[in-house]
PDB file of C-alpha atoms in Angstrom:
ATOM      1  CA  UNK I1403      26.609  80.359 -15.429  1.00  0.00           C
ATOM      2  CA  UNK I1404      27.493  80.881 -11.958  1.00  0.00           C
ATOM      3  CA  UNK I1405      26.540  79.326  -8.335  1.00  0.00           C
ATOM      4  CA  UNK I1406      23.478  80.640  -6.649  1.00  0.00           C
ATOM      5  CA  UNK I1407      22.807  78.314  -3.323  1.00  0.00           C
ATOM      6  CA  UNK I1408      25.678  77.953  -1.080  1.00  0.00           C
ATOM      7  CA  UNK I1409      26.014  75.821   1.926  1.00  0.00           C
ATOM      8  CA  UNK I1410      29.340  76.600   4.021  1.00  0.00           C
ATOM      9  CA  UNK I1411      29.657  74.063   6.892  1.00  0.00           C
ATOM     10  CA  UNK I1412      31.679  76.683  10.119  1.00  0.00           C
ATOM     11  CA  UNK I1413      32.499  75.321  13.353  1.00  0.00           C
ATOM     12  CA  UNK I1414      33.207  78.839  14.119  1.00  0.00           C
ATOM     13  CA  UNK I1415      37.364  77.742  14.530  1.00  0.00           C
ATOM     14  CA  UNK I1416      39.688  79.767  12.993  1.00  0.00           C
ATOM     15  CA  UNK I1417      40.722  77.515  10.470  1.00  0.00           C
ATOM     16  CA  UNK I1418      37.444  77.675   8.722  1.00  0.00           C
ATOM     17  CA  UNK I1419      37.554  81.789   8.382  1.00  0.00           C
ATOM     18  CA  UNK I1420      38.633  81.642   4.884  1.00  0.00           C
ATOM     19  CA  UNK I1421      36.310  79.207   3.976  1.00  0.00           C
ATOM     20  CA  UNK I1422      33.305  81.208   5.115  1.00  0.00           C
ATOM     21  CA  UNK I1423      34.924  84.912   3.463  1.00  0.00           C
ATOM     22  CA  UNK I1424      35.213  83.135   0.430  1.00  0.00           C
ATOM     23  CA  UNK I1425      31.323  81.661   0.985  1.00  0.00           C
ATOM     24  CA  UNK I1426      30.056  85.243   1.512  1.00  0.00           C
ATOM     25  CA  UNK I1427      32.205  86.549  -1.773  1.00  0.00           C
ATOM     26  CA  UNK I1428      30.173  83.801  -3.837  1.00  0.00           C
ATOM     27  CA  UNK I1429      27.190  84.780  -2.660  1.00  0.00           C
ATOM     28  CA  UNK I1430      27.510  88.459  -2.869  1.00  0.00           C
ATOM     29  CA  UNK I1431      29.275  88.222  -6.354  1.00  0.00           C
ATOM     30  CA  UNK I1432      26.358  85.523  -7.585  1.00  0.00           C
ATOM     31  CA  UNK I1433      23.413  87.566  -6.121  1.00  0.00           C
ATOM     32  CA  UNK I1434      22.721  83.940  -4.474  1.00  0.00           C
ATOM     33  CA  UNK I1435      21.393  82.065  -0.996  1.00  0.00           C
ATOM     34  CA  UNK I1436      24.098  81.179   1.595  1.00  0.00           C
ATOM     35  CA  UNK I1437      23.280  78.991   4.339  1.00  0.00           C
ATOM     36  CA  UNK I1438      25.802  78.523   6.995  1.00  0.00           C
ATOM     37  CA  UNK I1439      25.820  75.657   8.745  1.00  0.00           C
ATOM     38  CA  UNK I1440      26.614  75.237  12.836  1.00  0.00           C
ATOM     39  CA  UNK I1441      27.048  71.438  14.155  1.00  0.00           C
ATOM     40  CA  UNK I1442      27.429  71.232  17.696  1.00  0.00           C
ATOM     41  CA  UNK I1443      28.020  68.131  19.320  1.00  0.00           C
ATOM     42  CA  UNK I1444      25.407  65.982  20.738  1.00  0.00           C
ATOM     43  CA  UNK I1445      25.497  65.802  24.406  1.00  0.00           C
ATOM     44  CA  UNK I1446      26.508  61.355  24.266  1.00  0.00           C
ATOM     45  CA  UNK I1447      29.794  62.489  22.687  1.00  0.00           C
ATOM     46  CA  UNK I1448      30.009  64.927  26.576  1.00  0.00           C
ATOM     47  CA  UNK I1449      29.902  61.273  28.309  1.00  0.00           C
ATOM     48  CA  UNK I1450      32.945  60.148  25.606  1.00  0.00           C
ATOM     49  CA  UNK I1451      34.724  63.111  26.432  1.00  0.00           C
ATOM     50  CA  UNK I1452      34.135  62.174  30.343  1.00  0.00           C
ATOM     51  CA  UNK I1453      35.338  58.758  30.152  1.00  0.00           C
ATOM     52  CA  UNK I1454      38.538  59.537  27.817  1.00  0.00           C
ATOM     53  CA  UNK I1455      39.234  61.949  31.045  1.00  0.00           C
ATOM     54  CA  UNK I1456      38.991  59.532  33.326  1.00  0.00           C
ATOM     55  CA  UNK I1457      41.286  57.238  31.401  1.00  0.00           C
ATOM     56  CA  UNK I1458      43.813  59.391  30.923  1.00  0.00           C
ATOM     57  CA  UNK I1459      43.860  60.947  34.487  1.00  0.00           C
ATOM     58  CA  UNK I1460      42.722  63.975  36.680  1.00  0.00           C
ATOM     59  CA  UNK I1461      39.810  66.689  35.299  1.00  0.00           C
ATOM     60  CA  UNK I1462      38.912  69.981  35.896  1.00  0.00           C
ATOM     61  CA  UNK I1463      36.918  70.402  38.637  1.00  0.00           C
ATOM     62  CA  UNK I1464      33.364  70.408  38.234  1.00  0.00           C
ATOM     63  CA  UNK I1465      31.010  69.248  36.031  1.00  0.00           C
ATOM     64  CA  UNK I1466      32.565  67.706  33.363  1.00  0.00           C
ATOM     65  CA  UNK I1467      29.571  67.653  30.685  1.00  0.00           C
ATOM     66  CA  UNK I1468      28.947  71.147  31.872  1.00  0.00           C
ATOM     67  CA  UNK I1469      32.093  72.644  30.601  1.00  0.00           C
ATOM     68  CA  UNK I1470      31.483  71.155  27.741  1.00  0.00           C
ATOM     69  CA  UNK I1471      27.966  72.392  27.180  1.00  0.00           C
ATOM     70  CA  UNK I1472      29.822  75.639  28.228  1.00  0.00           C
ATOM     71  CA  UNK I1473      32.278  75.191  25.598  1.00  0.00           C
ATOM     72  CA  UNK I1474      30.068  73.932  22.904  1.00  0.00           C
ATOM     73  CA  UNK I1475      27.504  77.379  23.428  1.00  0.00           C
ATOM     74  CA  UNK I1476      30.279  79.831  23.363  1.00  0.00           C
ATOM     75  CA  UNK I1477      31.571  78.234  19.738  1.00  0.00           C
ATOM     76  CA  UNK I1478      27.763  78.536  18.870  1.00  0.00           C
ATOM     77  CA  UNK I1479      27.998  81.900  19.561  1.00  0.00           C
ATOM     78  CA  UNK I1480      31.136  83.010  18.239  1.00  0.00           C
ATOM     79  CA  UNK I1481      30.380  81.261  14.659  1.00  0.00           C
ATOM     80  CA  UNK I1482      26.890  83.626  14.804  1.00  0.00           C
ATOM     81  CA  UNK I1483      28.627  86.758  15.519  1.00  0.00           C
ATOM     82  CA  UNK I1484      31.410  85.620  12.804  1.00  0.00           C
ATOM     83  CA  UNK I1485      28.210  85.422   9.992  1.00  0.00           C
ATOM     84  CA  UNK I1486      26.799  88.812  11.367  1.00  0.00           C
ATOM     85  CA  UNK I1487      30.064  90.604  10.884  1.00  0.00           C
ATOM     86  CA  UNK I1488      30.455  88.880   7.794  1.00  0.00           C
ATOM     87  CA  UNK I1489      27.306  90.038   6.296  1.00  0.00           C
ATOM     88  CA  UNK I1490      27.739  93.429   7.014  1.00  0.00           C
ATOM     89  CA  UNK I1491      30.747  93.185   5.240  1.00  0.00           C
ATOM     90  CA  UNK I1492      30.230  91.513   2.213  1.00  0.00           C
ATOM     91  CA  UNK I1493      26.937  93.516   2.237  1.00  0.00           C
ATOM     92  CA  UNK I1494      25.036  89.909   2.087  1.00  0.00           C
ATOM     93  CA  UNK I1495      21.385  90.510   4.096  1.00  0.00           C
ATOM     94  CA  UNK I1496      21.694  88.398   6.791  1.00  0.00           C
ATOM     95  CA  UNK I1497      17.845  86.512   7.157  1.00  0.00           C
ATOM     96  CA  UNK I1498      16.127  84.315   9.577  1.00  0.00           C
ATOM     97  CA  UNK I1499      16.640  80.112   8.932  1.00  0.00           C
ATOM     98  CA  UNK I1500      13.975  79.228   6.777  1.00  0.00           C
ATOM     99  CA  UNK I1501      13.062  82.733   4.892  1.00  0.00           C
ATOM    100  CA  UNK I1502      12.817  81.649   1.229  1.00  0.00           C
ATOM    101  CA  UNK I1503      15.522  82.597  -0.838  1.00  0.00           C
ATOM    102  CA  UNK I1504      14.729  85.417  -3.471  1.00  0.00           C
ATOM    103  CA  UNK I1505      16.518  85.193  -6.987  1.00  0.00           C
ATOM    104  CA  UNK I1506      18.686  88.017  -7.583  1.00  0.00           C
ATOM    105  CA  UNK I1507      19.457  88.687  -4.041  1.00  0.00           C
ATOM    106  CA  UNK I1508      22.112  88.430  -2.036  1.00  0.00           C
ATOM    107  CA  UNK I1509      21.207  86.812   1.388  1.00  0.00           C
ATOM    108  CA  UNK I1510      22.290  84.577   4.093  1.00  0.00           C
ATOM    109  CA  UNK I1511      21.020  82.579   6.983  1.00  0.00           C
ATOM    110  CA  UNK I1512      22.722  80.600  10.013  1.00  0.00           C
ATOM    111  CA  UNK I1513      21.594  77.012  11.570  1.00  0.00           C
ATOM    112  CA  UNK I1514      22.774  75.261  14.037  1.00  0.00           C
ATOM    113  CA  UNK I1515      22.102  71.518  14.581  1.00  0.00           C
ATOM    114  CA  UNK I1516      23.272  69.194  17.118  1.00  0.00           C
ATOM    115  CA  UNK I1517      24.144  66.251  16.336  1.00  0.00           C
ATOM    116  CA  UNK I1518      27.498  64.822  14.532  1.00  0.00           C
ATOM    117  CA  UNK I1519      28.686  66.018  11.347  1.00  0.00           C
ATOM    118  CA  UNK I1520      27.830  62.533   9.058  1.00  0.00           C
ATOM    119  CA  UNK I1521      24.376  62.634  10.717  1.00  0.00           C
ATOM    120  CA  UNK I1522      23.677  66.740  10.214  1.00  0.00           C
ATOM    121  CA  UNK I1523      25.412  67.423   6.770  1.00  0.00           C
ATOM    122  CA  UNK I1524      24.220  64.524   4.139  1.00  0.00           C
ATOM    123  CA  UNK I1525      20.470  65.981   3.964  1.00  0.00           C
ATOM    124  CA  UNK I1526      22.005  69.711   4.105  1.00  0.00           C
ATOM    125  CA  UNK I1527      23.530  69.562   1.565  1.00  0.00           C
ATOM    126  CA  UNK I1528      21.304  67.621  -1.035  1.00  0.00           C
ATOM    127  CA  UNK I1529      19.693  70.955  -1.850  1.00  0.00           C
ATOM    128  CA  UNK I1530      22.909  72.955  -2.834  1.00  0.00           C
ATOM    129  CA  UNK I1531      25.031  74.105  -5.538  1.00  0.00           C
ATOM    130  CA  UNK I1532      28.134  73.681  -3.475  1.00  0.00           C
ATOM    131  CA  UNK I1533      29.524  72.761  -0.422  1.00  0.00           C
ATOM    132  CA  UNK I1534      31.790  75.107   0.771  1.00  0.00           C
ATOM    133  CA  UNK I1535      34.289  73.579   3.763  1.00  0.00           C
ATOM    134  CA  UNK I1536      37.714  74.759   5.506  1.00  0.00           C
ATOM    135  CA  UNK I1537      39.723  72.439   7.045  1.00  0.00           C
ATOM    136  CA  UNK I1538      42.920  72.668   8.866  1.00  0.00           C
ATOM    137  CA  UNK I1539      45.545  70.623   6.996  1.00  0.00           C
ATOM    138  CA  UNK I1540      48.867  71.838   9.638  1.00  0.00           C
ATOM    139  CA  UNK I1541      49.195  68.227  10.374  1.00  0.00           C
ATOM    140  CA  UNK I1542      48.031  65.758   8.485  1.00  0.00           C
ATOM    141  CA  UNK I1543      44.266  66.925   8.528  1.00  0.00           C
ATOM    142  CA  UNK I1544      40.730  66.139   9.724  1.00  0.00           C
ATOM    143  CA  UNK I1545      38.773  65.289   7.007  1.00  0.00           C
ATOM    144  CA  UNK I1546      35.355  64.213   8.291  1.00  0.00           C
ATOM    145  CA  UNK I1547      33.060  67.079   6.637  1.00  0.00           C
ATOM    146  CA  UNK I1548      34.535  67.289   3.170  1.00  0.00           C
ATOM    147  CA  UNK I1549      34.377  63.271   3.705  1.00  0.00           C
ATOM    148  CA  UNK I1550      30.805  63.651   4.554  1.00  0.00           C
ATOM    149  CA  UNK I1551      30.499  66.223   1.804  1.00  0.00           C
ATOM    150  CA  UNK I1552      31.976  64.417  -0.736  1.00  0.00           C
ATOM    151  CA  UNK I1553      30.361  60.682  -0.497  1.00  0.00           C
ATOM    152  CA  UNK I1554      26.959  61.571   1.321  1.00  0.00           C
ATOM    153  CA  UNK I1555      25.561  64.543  -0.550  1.00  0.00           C
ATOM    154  CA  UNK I1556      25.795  64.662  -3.805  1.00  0.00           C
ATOM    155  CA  UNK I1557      27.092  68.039  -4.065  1.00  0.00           C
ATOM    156  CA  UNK I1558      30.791  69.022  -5.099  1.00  0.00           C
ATOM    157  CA  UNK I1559      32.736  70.626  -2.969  1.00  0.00           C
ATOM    158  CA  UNK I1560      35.133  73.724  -2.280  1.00  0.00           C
ATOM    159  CA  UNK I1561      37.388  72.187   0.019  1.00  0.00           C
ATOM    160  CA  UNK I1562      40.025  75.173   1.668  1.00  0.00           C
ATOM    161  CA  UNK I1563      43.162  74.772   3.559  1.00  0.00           C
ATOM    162  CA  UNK I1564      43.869  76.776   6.758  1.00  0.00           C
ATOM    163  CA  UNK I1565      47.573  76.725   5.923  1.00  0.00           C
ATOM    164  CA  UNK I1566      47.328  78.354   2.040  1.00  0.00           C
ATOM    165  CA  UNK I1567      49.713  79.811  -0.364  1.00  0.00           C
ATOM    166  CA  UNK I1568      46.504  81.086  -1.945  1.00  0.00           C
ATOM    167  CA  UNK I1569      44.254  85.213  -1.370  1.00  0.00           C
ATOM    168  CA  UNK I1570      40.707  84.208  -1.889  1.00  0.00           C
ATOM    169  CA  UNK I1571      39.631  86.840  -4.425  1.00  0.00           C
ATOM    170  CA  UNK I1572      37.153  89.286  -3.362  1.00  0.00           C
ATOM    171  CA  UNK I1573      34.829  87.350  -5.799  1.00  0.00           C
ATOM    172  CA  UNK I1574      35.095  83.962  -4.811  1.00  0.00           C
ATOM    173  CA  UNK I1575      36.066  82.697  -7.846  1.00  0.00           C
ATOM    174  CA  UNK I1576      39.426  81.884  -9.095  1.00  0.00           C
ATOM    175  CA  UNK I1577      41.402  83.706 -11.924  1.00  0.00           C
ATOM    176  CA  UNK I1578      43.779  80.628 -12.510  1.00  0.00           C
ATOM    177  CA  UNK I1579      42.290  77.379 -12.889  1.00  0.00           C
ATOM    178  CA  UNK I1580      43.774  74.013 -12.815  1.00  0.00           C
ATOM    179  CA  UNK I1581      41.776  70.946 -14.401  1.00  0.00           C
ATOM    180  CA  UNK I1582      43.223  67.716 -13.269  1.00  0.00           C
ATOM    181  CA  UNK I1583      42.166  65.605 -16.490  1.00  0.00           C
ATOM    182  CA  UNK I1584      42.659  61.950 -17.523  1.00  0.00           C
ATOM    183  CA  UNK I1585      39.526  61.340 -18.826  1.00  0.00           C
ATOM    184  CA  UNK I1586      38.122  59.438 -15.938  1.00  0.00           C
ATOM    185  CA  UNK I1587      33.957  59.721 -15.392  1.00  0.00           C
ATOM    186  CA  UNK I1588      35.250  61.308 -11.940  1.00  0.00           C
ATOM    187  CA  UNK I1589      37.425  63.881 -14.112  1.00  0.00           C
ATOM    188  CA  UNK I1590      34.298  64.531 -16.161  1.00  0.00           C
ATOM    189  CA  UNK I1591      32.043  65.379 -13.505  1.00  0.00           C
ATOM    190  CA  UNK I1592      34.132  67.474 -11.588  1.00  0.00           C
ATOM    191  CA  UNK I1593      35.266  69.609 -14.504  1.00  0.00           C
ATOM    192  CA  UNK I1594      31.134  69.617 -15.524  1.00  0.00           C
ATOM    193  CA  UNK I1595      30.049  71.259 -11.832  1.00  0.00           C
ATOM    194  CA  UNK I1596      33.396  73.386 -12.199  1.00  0.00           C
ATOM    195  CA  UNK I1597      32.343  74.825 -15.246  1.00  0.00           C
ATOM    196  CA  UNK I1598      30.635  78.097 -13.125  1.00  0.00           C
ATOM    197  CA  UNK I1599      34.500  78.767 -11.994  1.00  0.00           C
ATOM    198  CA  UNK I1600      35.468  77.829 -15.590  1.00  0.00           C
ATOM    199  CA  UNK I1601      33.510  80.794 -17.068  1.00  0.00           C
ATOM    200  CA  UNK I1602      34.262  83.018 -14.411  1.00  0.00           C
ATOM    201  CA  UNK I1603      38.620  82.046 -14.611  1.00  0.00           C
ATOM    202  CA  UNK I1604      40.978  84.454 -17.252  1.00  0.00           C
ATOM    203  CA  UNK I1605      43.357  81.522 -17.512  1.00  0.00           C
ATOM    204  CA  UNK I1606      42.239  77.506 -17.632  1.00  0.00           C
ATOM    205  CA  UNK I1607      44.409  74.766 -18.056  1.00  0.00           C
ATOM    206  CA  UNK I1608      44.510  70.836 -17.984  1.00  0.00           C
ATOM    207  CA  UNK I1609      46.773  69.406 -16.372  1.00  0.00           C
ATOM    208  CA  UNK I1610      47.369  65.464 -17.529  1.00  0.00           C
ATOM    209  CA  UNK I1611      50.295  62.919 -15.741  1.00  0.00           C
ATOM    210  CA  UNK I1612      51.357  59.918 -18.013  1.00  0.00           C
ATOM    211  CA  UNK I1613      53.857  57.678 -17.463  1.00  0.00           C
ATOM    212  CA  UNK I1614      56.213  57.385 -20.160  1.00  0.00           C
ATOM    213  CA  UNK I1615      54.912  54.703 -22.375  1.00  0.00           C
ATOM    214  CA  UNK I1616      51.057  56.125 -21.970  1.00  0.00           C
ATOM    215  CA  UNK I1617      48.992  56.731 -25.157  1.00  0.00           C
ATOM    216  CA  UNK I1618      47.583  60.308 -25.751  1.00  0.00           C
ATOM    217  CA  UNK I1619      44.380  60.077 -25.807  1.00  0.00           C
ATOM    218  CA  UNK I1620      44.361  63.107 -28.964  1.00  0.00           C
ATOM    219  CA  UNK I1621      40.771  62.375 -29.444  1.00  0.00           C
ATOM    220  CA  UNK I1622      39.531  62.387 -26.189  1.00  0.00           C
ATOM    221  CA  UNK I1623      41.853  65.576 -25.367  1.00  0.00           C
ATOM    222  CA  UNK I1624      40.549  67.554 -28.671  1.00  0.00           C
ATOM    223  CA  UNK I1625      36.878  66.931 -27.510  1.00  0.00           C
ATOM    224  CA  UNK I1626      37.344  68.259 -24.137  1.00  0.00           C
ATOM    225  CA  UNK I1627      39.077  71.484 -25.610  1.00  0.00           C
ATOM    226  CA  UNK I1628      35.855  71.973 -27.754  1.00  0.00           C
ATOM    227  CA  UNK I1629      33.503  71.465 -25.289  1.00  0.00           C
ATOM    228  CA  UNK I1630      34.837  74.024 -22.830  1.00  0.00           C
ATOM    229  CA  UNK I1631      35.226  76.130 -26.147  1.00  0.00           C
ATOM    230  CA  UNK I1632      31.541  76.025 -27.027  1.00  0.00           C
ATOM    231  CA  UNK I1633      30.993  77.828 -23.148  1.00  0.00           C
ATOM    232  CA  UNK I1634      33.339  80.309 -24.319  1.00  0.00           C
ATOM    233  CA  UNK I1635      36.569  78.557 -22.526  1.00  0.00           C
ATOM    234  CA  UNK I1636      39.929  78.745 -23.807  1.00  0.00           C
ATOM    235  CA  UNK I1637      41.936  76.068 -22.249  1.00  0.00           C
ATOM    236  CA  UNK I1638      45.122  74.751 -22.931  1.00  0.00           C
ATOM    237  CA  UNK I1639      46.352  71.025 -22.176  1.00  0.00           C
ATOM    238  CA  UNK I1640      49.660  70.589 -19.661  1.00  0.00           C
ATOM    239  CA  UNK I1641      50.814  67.084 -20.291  1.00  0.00           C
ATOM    240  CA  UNK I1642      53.077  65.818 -17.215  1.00  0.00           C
ATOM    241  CA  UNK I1643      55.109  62.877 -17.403  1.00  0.00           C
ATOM    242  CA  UNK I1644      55.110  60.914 -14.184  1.00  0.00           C
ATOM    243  CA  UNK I1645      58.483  59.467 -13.055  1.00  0.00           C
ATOM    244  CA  UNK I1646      59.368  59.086  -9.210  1.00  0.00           C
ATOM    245  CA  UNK I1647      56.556  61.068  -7.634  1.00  0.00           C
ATOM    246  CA  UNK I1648      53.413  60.215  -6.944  1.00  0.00           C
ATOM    247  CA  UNK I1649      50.416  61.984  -8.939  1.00  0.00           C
ATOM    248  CA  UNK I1650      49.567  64.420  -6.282  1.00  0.00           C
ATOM    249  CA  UNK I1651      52.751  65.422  -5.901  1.00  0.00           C
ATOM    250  CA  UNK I1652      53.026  66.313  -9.724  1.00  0.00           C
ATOM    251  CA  UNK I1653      49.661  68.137 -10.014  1.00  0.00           C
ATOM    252  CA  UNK I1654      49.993  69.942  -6.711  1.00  0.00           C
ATOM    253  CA  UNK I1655      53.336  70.614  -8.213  1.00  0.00           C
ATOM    254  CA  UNK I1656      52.140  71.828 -12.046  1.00  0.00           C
ATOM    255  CA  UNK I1657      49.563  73.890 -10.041  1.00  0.00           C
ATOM    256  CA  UNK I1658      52.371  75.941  -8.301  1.00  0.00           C
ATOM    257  CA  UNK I1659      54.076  76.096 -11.335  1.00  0.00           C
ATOM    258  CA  UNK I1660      50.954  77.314 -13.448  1.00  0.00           C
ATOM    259  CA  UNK I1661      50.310  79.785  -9.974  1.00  0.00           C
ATOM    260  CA  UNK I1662      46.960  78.219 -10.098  1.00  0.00           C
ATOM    261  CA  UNK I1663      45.077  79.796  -7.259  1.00  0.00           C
ATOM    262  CA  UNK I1664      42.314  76.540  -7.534  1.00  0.00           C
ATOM    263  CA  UNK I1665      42.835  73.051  -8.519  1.00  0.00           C
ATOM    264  CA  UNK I1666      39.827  70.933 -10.115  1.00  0.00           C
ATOM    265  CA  UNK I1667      39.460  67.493  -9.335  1.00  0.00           C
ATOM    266  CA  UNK I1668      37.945  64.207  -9.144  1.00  0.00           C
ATOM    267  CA  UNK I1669      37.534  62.983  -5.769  1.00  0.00           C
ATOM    268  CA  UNK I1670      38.189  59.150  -4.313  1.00  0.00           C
ATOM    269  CA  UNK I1671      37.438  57.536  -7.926  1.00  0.00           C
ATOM    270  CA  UNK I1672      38.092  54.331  -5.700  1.00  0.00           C
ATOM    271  CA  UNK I1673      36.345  55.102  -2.578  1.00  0.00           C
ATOM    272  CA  UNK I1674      37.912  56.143   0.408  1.00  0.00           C
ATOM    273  CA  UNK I1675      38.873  52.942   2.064  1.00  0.00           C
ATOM    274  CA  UNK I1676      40.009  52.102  -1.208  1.00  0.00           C
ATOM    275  CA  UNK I1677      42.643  55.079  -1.057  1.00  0.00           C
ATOM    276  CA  UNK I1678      43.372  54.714   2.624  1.00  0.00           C
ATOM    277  CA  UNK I1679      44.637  51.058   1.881  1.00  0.00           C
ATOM    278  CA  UNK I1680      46.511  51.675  -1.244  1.00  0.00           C
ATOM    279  CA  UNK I1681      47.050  55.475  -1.266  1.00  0.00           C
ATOM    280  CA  UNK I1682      45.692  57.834  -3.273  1.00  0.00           C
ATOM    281  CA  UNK I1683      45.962  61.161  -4.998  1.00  0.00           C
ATOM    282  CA  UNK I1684      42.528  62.634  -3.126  1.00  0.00           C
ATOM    283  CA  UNK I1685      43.924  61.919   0.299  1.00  0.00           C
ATOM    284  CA  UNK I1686      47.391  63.009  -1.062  1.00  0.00           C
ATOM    285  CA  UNK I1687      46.578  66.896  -2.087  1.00  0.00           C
ATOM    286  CA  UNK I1688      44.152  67.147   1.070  1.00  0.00           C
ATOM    287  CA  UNK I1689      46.936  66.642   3.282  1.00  0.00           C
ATOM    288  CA  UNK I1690      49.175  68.854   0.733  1.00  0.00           C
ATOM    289  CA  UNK I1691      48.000  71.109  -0.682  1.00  0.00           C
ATOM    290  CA  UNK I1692      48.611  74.860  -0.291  1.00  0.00           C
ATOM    291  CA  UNK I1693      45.532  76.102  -2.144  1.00  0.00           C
ATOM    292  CA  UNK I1694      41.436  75.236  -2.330  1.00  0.00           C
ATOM    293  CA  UNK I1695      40.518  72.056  -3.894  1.00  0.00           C
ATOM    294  CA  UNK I1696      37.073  71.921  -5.992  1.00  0.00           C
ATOM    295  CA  UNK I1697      36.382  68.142  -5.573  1.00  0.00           C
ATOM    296  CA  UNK I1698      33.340  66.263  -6.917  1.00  0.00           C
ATOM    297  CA  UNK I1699      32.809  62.397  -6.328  1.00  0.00           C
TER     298      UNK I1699
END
């Protein structure tokens, strides 16, 4: 069991490097297709730019949306030269946009679309395995592609921190896995699409936070254990008792503890504005977490 069609969204910032490394490890280790996706900004967002730089005072001289165009190009250019190096590398042939994928071959392709990143990414990545996203979570965190990702495609996604505690292995895959488990349908599904790290993982664990007066679900938790048993997974349940801390804190904090290197979870069981208004353990390890997040909605 194992991933074969990749899409990795790259800006061609630095804090999407590891993200895209760890892309080109899954394909080459898979034998599968990676497609790496470029979104530039469309040129209406230049005039936004313009008139924020009026409001806020003096510009550059010259032609405003020009610079920008400038700007936008070079990035363009810098995330194609990043895949080409990249390829070479992780010996992944690097085809044209469009060449049909061959099973049992490592390959990869780069396109670039303008356009914003909720109107680019949603049909993208309808026709993948995984999305595969970096993000740079220094200060607080943008969250707009895995956002995009995560409600809008269908897909789960490998969401990775700029700021990490965590080495990508040189396979991709993880050889500590964390299972955040309460027996939620959004636990189930993201453990289910997991399950190709699952296999690949020497040590699997899940991780449950009850408060104190909590049934066990013993049932529940047996049936889980023999399901990943019948793929060949040996897993062993953490149970967590929650007192002052918030969930996200605890399983961010079990996943140190465990020196998880990936953490398994379901994503925004509420929605999004629902955990923007009350708070909520997606938004909390986003913003937290030291090491990649495999999220399914």
């Amino acid at each position: 069991m194992s991933i074969k069609s990749i899409l990795c969204v790259f800006s061609g910032n630095a804090d999407e490097d590891t993200a895209l490394s760890a892309a080109f490890n899954m394909a080459y280790t898979a034998k599968g297709s990676l497609r790496v996706l470029h979104i530039a900004a469309p040129p209406i967002l230049y005039g936004a730019a313009i008139g924020a730089t009026y409001a806020s005072g003096p510009y550059p001289s010259g032609d405003l949306a020009s610079i920008l165009e400038k700007d936008a190009r070079e990035l363009t250019e810098t995330a194609l030269k990043a895949v080409i190096r990249l390829s070479k590398t992780h010996m992944v042939s690097l085809v044209e946009d469009g060449i049909q994928a061959t099973a049992g071959r490592a390959q990869a392709s780069f396109r670039a679309l303008v356009g914003t990143v909720s109107e680019c990414l949603p049909s993208e990545g309808r026709s993948v395995d995984l999305v595969v996203a970096g993000y740079d979570n220094s200060y607080g965190g943008n969250f707009e592609t895995i956002l995009a990702a995560l409600f809008k495609t269908g897909s789960p996604v490998l969401a990775i921190p700029r700021l990490s505690d965590v080495v990508v292995s040189e396979t991709g895959y993880a050889r500590t896995v964390a299972v955040a488990w309460d027996g939620s349908l959004a636990a189930s599904r993201a453990l289910r699409a997991a399950m190709p790290y699952l296999v690949h993982a020497e040590t699997v664990y899940l991780v449950s936070v009850e408060g104190m007066n909590d049934p066990v679900d013993t049932v529940g938790n047996r049936d889980i254990i023999g399901y990943l048993a019948v793929h060949g997974i040996s897993a062993q349940f953490i149970h967590c008792e929650r007192v002052a801390h918030s969930i996200g804190h605890i399983l961010l904090e079990k996943a140190d503890d465990l020196k998880a290197d990936l953490l398994v979870t379901g994503a925004y069981g509420r929605g999004h504005i629902g955990e923007m208004i009350l708070g909520g353990v997606s938004n909390h390890l986003l913003k937290h977490s030291r090491l990649p997040l495999f999220l399914a909605h």
